[in-house]
PDB file of C-alpha atoms in Angstrom:
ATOM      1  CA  UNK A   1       0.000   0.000   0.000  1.00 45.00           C
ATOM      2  CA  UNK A   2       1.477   3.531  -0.790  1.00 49.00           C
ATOM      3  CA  UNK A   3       2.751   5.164   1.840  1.00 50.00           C
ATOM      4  CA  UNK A   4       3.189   2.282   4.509  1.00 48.00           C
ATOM      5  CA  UNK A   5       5.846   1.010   6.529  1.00 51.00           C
ATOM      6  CA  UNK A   6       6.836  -2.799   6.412  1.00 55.00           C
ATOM      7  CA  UNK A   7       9.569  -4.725   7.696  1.00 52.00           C
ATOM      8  CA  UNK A   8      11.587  -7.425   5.864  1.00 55.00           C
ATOM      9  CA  UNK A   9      14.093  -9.906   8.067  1.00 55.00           C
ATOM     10  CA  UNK A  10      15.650 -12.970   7.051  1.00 55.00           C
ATOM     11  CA  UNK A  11      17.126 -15.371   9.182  1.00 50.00           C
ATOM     12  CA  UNK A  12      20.779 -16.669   8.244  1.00 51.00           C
ATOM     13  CA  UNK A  13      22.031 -19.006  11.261  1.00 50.00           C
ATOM     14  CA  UNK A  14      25.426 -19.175   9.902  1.00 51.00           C
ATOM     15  CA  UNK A  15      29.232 -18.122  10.351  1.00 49.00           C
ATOM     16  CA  UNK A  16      31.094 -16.263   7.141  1.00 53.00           C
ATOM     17  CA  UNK A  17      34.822 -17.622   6.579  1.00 48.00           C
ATOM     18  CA  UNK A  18      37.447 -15.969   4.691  1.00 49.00           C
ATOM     19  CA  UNK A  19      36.736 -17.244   1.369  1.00 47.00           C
ATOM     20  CA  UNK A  20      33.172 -17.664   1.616  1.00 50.00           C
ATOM     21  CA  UNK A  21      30.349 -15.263   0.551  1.00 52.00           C
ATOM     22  CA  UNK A  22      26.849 -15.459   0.164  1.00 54.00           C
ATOM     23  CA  UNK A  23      23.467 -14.274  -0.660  1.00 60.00           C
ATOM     24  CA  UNK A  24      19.998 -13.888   0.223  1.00 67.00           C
ATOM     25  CA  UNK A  25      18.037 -12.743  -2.690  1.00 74.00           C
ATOM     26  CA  UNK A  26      14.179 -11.639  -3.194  1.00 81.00           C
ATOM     27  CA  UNK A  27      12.424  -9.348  -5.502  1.00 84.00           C
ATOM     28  CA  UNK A  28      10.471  -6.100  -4.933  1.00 87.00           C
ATOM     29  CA  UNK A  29       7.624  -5.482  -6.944  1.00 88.00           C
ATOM     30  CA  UNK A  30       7.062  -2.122  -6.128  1.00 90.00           C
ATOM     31  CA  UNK A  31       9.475   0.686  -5.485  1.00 94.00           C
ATOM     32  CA  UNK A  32      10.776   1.627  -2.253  1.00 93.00           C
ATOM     33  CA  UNK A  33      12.927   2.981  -0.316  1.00 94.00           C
ATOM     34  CA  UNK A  34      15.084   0.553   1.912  1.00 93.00           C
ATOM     35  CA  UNK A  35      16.128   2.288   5.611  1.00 92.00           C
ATOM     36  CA  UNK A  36      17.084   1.359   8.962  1.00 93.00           C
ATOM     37  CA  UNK A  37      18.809  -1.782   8.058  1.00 92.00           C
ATOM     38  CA  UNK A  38      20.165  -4.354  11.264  1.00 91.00           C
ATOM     39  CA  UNK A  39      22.400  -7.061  11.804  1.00 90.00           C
ATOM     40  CA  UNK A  40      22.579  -9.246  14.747  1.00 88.00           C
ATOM     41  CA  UNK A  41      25.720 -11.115  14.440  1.00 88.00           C
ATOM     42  CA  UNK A  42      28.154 -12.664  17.060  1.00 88.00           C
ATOM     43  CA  UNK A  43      31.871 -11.798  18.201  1.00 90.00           C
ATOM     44  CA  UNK A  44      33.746 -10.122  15.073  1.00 90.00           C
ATOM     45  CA  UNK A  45      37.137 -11.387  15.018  1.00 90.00           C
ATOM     46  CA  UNK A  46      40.199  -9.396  16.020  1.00 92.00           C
ATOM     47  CA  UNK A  47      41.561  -9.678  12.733  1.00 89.00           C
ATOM     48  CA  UNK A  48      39.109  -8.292  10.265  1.00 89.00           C
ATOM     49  CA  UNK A  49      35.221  -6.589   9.602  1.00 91.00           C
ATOM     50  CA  UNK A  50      32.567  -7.875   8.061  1.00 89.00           C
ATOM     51  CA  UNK A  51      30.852  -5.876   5.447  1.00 90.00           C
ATOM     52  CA  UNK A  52      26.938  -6.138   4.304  1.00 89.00           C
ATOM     53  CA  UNK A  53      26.315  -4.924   0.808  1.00 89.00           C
ATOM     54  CA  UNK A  54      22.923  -4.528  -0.454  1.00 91.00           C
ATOM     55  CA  UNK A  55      22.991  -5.682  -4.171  1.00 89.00           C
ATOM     56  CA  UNK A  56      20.342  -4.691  -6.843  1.00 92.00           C
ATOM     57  CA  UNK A  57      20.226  -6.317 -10.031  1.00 91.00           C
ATOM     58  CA  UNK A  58      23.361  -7.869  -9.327  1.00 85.00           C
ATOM     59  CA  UNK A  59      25.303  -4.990  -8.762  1.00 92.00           C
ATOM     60  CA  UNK A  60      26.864  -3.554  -5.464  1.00 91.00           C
ATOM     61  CA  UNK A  61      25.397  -0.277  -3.993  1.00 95.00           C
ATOM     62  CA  UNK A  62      26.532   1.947  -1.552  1.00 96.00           C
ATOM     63  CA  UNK A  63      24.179   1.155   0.839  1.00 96.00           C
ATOM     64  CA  UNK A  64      26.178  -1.219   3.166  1.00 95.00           C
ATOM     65  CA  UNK A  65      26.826  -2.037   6.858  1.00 95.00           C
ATOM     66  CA  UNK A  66      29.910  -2.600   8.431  1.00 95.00           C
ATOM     67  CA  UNK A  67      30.672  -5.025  11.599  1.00 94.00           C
ATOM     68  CA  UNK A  68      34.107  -3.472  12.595  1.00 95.00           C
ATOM     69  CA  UNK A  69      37.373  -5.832  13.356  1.00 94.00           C
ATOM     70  CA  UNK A  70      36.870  -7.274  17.628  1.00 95.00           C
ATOM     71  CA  UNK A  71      33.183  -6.138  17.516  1.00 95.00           C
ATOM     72  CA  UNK A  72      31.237  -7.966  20.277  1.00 95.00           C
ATOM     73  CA  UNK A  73      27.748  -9.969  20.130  1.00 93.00           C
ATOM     74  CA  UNK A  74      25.248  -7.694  19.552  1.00 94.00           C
ATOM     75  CA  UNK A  75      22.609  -5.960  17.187  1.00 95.00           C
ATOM     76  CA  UNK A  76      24.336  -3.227  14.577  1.00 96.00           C
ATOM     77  CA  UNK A  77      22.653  -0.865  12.252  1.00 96.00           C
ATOM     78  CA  UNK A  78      22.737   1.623   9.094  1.00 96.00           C
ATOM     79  CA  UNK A  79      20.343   4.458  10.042  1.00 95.00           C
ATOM     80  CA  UNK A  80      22.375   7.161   7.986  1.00 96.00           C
ATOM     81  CA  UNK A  81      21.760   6.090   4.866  1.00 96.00           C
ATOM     82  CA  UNK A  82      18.787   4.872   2.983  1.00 96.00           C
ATOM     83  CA  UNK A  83      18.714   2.729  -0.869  1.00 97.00           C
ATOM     84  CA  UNK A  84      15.863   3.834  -3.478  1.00 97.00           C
ATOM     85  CA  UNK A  85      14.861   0.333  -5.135  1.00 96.00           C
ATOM     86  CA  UNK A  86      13.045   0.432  -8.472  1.00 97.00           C
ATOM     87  CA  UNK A  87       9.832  -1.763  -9.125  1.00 95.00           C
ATOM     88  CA  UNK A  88      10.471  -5.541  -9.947  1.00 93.00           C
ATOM     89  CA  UNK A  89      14.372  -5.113  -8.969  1.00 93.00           C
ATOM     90  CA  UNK A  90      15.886  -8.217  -7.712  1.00 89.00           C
ATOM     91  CA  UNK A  91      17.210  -7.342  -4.397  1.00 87.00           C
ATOM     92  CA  UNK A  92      20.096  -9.426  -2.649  1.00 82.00           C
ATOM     93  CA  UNK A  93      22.556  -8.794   0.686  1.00 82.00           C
ATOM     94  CA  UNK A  94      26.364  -9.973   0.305  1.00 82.00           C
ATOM     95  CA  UNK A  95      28.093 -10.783   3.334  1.00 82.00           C
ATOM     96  CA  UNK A  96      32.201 -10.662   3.091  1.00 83.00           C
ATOM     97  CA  UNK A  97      34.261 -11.908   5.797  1.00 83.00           C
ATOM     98  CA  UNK A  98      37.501  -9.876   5.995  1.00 86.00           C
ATOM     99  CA  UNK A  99      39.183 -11.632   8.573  1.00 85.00           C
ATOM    100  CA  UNK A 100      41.612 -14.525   9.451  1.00 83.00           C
ATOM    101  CA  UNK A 101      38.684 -16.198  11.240  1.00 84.00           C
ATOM    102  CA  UNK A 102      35.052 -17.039  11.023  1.00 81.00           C
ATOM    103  CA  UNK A 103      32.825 -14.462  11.837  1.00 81.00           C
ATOM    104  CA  UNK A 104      30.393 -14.807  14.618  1.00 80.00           C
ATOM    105  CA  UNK A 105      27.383 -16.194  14.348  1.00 81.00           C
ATOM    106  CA  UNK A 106      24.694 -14.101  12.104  1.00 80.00           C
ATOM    107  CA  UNK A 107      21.352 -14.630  14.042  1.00 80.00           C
ATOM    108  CA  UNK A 108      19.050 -12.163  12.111  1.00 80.00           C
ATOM    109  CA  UNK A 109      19.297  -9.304   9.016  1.00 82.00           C
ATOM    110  CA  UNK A 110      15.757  -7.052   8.741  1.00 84.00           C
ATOM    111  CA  UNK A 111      15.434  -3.688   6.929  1.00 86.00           C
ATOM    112  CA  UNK A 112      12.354  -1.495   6.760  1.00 87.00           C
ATOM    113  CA  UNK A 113      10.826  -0.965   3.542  1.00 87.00           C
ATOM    114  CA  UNK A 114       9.169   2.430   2.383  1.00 88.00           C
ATOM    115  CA  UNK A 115       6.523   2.205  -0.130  1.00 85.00           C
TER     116      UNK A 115
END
């Protein structure tokens, strides 16, 4: 409906090595506006962040999220910035693992979605 507020999570019980990096992909069928996005992820490793890119169409945006190097168990959040998303874009999140180690845990990703 035009002009509401929803909320879109996805659950990803998993740990990020080095070399690995995936995706959770959906489509939008109506444009938004993506804000507010949160993480709740385990201990960070000394060694190294962990960086959520939102992805449309395949292609990196600026709209990311950053878990810094020794970051502790918690919930994390982008509130500064906000990601226009065209109708019927296929929407994705890429999660890269910069350190030695595996990332903690990630127990939960939502964002709220603008219509």
């Amino acid at each position: 409906m035009a002009g509401s507020t929803s909320y879109g999570g996805f659950v990803k019980n998993a740990l990020t090595t080095l070399a690995q990096v995936f995706q959770v992909r959906t489509v939008m069928p109506s444009a938004c506006v993506f804000r507010n996005w949160t993480v709740d992820i385990g201990n960070q490793p000394a060694s190294g962040s962990c960086v959520f890119t939102m992805r449309i169409d395949f292609v990196d945006t600026a709209y990311t999220l950053t878990i810094a190097a020794g970051s502790v168990t918690g919930v994390y959040q982008n509130t500064t910035t906000s990601l226009n998303v065209p109708a019927n874009s296929q929407i994705d999140y890429k999660i890269t693992n910069n350190a030695t180690a595996s990332s903690g845990a990630i127990v939960a990703v939502s964002v709220q979605v603008e219509i």
